[in-house]
CSV table of N, CA and C in Angstrom, one decimal:
chain,number,residue,atom,x,y,z
A,10,UNK,N,28.6,8.3,17.2
A,10,UNK,CA,27.5,7.7,17.2
A,10,UNK,C,26.4,8.7,16.5
A,11,UNK,N,25.5,7.8,15.6
A,11,UNK,CA,24.6,8.2,15.0
A,11,UNK,C,23.4,8.6,15.5
A,12,UNK,N,22.6,9.8,15.2
A,12,UNK,CA,21.5,10.1,15.8
A,12,UNK,C,20.2,9.4,15.3
A,13,UNK,N,20.4,8.9,13.9
A,13,UNK,CA,19.4,8.3,13.6
A,13,UNK,C,19.3,6.8,13.3
A,14,UNK,N,19.0,6.0,14.6
A,14,UNK,CA,19.1,4.6,14.6
A,14,UNK,C,17.8,4.1,14.6
A,15,UNK,N,17.9,2.8,14.3
A,15,UNK,CA,16.4,1.8,14.3
A,15,UNK,C,15.5,2.1,15.6
A,16,UNK,N,16.1,2.0,16.4
A,16,UNK,CA,15.4,2.0,17.9
A,16,UNK,C,14.8,3.7,18.4
A,17,UNK,N,15.0,4.4,17.8
A,17,UNK,CA,14.7,5.8,17.7
A,17,UNK,C,12.9,5.6,17.4
A,18,UNK,N,12.3,6.9,17.7
A,18,UNK,CA,11.0,6.9,17.2
A,18,UNK,C,11.0,6.8,15.6
A,19,UNK,N,11.6,7.7,15.2
A,19,UNK,CA,11.8,7.8,13.7
A,19,UNK,C,12.1,6.3,12.8
A,20,UNK,N,13.2,5.7,13.5
A,20,UNK,CA,13.1,4.3,13.1
A,20,UNK,C,12.2,3.4,13.5
A,21,UNK,N,11.5,3.3,14.3
A,21,UNK,CA,10.3,2.6,14.6
A,21,UNK,C,9.4,2.8,13.7
A,22,UNK,N,9.0,4.2,13.2
A,22,UNK,CA,8.1,4.6,12.0
A,22,UNK,C,8.4,4.0,10.9
A,23,UNK,N,9.5,4.0,10.6
A,23,UNK,CA,10.0,3.4,9.4
A,23,UNK,C,9.7,1.8,9.2
A,24,UNK,N,10.5,1.2,10.6
A,24,UNK,CA,9.9,0.0,10.2
A,24,UNK,C,8.5,-0.4,10.2
A,25,UNK,N,7.6,0.2,10.8
A,25,UNK,CA,6.1,-0.2,10.8
A,25,UNK,C,5.8,0.0,9.4
A,26,UNK,N,6.2,1.0,8.6
A,26,UNK,CA,5.8,1.1,7.3
A,26,UNK,C,6.3,-0.1,6.8
A,27,UNK,N,7.5,-0.3,6.5
A,27,UNK,CA,8.2,-1.5,6.0
A,27,UNK,C,7.4,-2.9,6.2
A,28,UNK,N,7.0,-3.2,7.4
A,28,UNK,CA,6.0,-4.3,7.6
A,28,UNK,C,4.9,-4.1,6.9
A,29,UNK,N,4.3,-2.9,7.0
A,29,UNK,CA,2.9,-2.8,6.3
A,29,UNK,C,3.2,-3.2,4.7
A,30,UNK,N,4.2,-2.8,4.0
A,30,UNK,CA,4.5,-3.0,2.7
A,30,UNK,C,5.5,-4.0,2.5
A,31,UNK,N,5.1,-5.0,2.6
A,31,UNK,CA,6.0,-6.5,2.3
A,31,UNK,C,7.1,-6.5,1.0
A,32,UNK,N,6.4,-5.9,0.1
A,32,UNK,CA,7.0,-5.6,-1.3
A,32,UNK,C,8.1,-4.6,-1.3
A,33,UNK,N,8.1,-4.0,-0.1
A,33,UNK,CA,9.2,-2.8,0.3
A,33,UNK,C,8.9,-1.7,-0.2
A,34,UNK,N,9.7,-0.5,-0.3
A,34,UNK,CA,9.1,0.8,-0.4
A,34,UNK,C,10.5,1.4,-1.0
A,35,UNK,N,10.4,2.3,-2.1
A,35,UNK,CA,11.5,3.2,-2.5
A,35,UNK,C,11.8,4.2,-1.7
A,36,UNK,N,13.0,5.0,-1.5
A,36,UNK,CA,13.5,6.1,-0.9
A,36,UNK,C,12.2,6.9,-0.9
A,37,UNK,N,11.8,7.4,-2.0
A,37,UNK,CA,10.8,8.5,-2.3
A,37,UNK,C,9.5,8.0,-1.9
A,38,UNK,N,9.1,6.6,-2.0
A,38,UNK,CA,7.7,6.5,-1.4
A,38,UNK,C,7.7,6.4,0.4
A,39,UNK,N,9.2,6.1,0.8
A,39,UNK,CA,9.2,6.0,2.4
A,39,UNK,C,9.1,7.4,2.7
A,40,UNK,N,9.8,8.5,1.9
A,40,UNK,CA,9.7,9.6,2.8
A,40,UNK,C,8.3,10.3,2.4
A,41,UNK,N,7.6,9.9,1.5
A,41,UNK,CA,6.4,10.4,1.4
A,41,UNK,C,5.5,9.9,2.4
A,42,UNK,N,5.3,8.5,2.5
A,42,UNK,CA,4.7,7.8,3.7
A,42,UNK,C,4.9,8.4,5.0
A,43,UNK,N,6.0,8.8,5.5
A,43,UNK,CA,6.7,9.2,6.7
A,43,UNK,C,5.8,10.9,6.7
A,44,UNK,N,5.7,11.5,6.0
A,44,UNK,CA,5.4,12.7,5.8
A,44,UNK,C,3.7,12.7,6.2
A,45,UNK,N,3.1,11.8,5.3
A,45,UNK,CA,1.6,11.8,5.5
A,45,UNK,C,1.0,10.8,6.4
A,46,UNK,N,1.6,9.8,6.6
A,46,UNK,CA,1.1,8.7,7.7
A,46,UNK,C,1.7,9.1,9.3
A,47,UNK,N,2.7,9.6,9.2
A,47,UNK,CA,3.2,9.8,10.5
A,47,UNK,C,3.6,11.1,10.8
A,48,UNK,N,3.4,12.0,10.0
A,48,UNK,CA,3.7,13.5,10.1
A,48,UNK,C,5.1,13.8,10.3
A,49,UNK,N,6.0,13.2,9.6
A,49,UNK,CA,7.1,13.4,10.2
A,49,UNK,C,8.0,13.8,8.6
A,50,UNK,N,8.9,15.2,8.9
A,50,UNK,CA,9.5,15.8,7.7
A,50,UNK,C,10.8,15.6,7.8
A,51,UNK,N,11.6,14.6,7.3
A,51,UNK,CA,12.9,14.3,7.2
A,51,UNK,C,13.8,14.7,6.0
A,52,UNK,N,14.6,14.9,6.2
A,52,UNK,CA,15.8,15.4,5.1
A,52,UNK,C,16.5,14.1,4.5
A,53,UNK,N,16.4,14.1,3.2
A,53,UNK,CA,17.3,13.2,2.3
A,53,UNK,C,18.8,12.2,3.3
A,54,UNK,N,19.6,13.2,3.8
A,54,UNK,CA,20.6,12.6,4.3
A,54,UNK,C,20.1,12.0,5.9
A,55,UNK,N,19.2,12.2,6.5
A,55,UNK,CA,18.9,11.7,7.7
A,55,UNK,C,18.3,10.5,7.5
A,56,UNK,N,17.4,10.3,6.3
A,56,UNK,CA,16.7,9.2,6.2
A,56,UNK,C,17.7,8.1,5.5
A,57,UNK,N,18.6,8.5,4.7
A,57,UNK,CA,19.5,7.8,4.2
A,57,UNK,C,20.7,7.1,5.3
A,58,UNK,N,20.9,8.1,6.1
A,58,UNK,CA,21.6,7.4,7.2
A,58,UNK,C,20.9,6.4,8.1
A,59,UNK,N,19.7,6.7,8.5
A,59,UNK,CA,19.0,5.3,9.0
A,59,UNK,C,18.8,3.9,8.2
A,60,UNK,N,18.5,4.4,7.0
A,60,UNK,CA,18.6,3.1,6.1
A,60,UNK,C,19.6,2.5,6.2
A,61,UNK,N,21.0,2.9,6.1
A,61,UNK,CA,22.3,2.5,6.4
A,61,UNK,C,22.7,1.4,6.8
A,62,UNK,N,21.7,1.3,8.3
A,62,UNK,CA,21.8,0.3,9.3
A,62,UNK,C,21.5,-1.0,8.6
A,63,UNK,N,22.6,-1.9,8.3
A,63,UNK,CA,22.4,-2.9,7.4
A,63,UNK,C,21.7,-4.4,8.4
A,64,UNK,N,21.7,-4.2,9.8
A,64,UNK,CA,21.0,-4.8,10.8
A,64,UNK,C,20.0,-5.0,10.6
A,65,UNK,N,19.0,-3.9,10.4
A,65,UNK,CA,17.8,-3.7,10.1
A,65,UNK,C,17.2,-3.7,8.9
A,66,UNK,N,17.5,-3.1,8.1
A,66,UNK,CA,17.2,-2.5,6.7
A,66,UNK,C,18.0,-3.0,5.8
A,67,UNK,N,17.2,-3.6,4.7
A,67,UNK,CA,17.9,-4.2,3.3
A,67,UNK,C,17.6,-3.4,2.0
A,68,UNK,N,18.5,-2.9,1.2
A,68,UNK,CA,18.5,-2.4,-0.2
A,68,UNK,C,18.5,-3.4,-1.1
A,69,UNK,N,17.3,-3.4,-1.8
A,69,UNK,CA,17.1,-4.8,-2.8
A,69,UNK,C,17.7,-4.1,-4.2
A,70,UNK,N,18.1,-4.7,-5.1
A,70,UNK,CA,18.4,-4.2,-6.4
A,70,UNK,C,17.6,-3.5,-6.8
A,71,UNK,N,16.3,-3.7,-6.6
A,71,UNK,CA,14.9,-2.8,-7.5
A,71,UNK,C,14.9,-1.4,-7.0
A,72,UNK,N,15.9,-1.1,-6.2
A,72,UNK,CA,15.9,0.4,-5.6
A,72,UNK,C,14.8,0.3,-4.3
A,73,UNK,N,14.3,-0.9,-3.6
A,73,UNK,CA,13.6,-1.1,-2.6
A,73,UNK,C,14.1,-1.2,-1.4
A,74,UNK,N,13.5,-0.5,-0.4
A,74,UNK,CA,14.0,-1.1,1.0
A,74,UNK,C,12.9,-1.9,1.9
A,75,UNK,N,13.6,-2.9,2.3
A,75,UNK,CA,12.9,-4.0,3.4
A,75,UNK,C,13.5,-4.0,4.6
A,76,UNK,N,12.6,-4.5,5.6
A,76,UNK,CA,13.5,-4.9,6.9
A,76,UNK,C,14.3,-6.3,6.7
A,77,UNK,N,15.6,-6.3,7.1
A,77,UNK,CA,16.1,-7.5,7.2
A,77,UNK,C,15.4,-8.6,7.6
A,78,UNK,N,15.4,-9.8,6.4
A,78,UNK,CA,14.9,-10.8,6.9
A,78,UNK,C,13.7,-11.1,6.2
A,79,UNK,N,13.2,-9.9,5.9
A,79,UNK,CA,11.8,-9.9,5.4
A,79,UNK,C,11.7,-9.8,3.8
A,80,UNK,N,13.1,-10.1,2.8
A,80,UNK,CA,13.1,-9.7,1.9
A,80,UNK,C,12.8,-11.0,0.5
A,81,UNK,N,12.6,-12.2,1.1
A,81,UNK,CA,12.7,-13.3,0.3
A,81,UNK,C,11.5,-13.4,-0.9
A,82,UNK,N,10.4,-12.5,-0.2
A,82,UNK,CA,9.3,-12.4,-1.1
A,82,UNK,C,9.4,-11.6,-2.2
A,83,UNK,N,10.0,-10.6,-1.9
A,83,UNK,CA,10.6,-9.3,-2.9
A,83,UNK,C,11.7,-9.5,-3.7
A,84,UNK,N,12.4,-10.6,-3.8
A,84,UNK,CA,13.5,-10.9,-4.6
A,84,UNK,C,13.2,-11.0,-6.2
A,85,UNK,N,12.1,-11.6,-6.4
A,85,UNK,CA,11.9,-11.7,-7.9
A,85,UNK,C,10.8,-10.7,-8.3
A,86,UNK,N,11.0,-9.6,-7.6
A,86,UNK,CA,9.7,-8.1,-8.1
A,86,UNK,C,10.8,-7.2,-8.9
């Protein structure tokens, strides 16, 4: 079982950031906002592990992540 799931405090913080940025966030933007807004320092591998949960997160072709089901407005970007 993974330690980095959407229902952990870190997962909830990531979901809150993505909800606040409907256009989605790149991996780098997400790491930076986690550090600046949430006070979280997370490794690349841990964040990748969390974002690999396709039930909650979607990776768009433009390199941005959005919440699953919230990406219709971001497809054309």
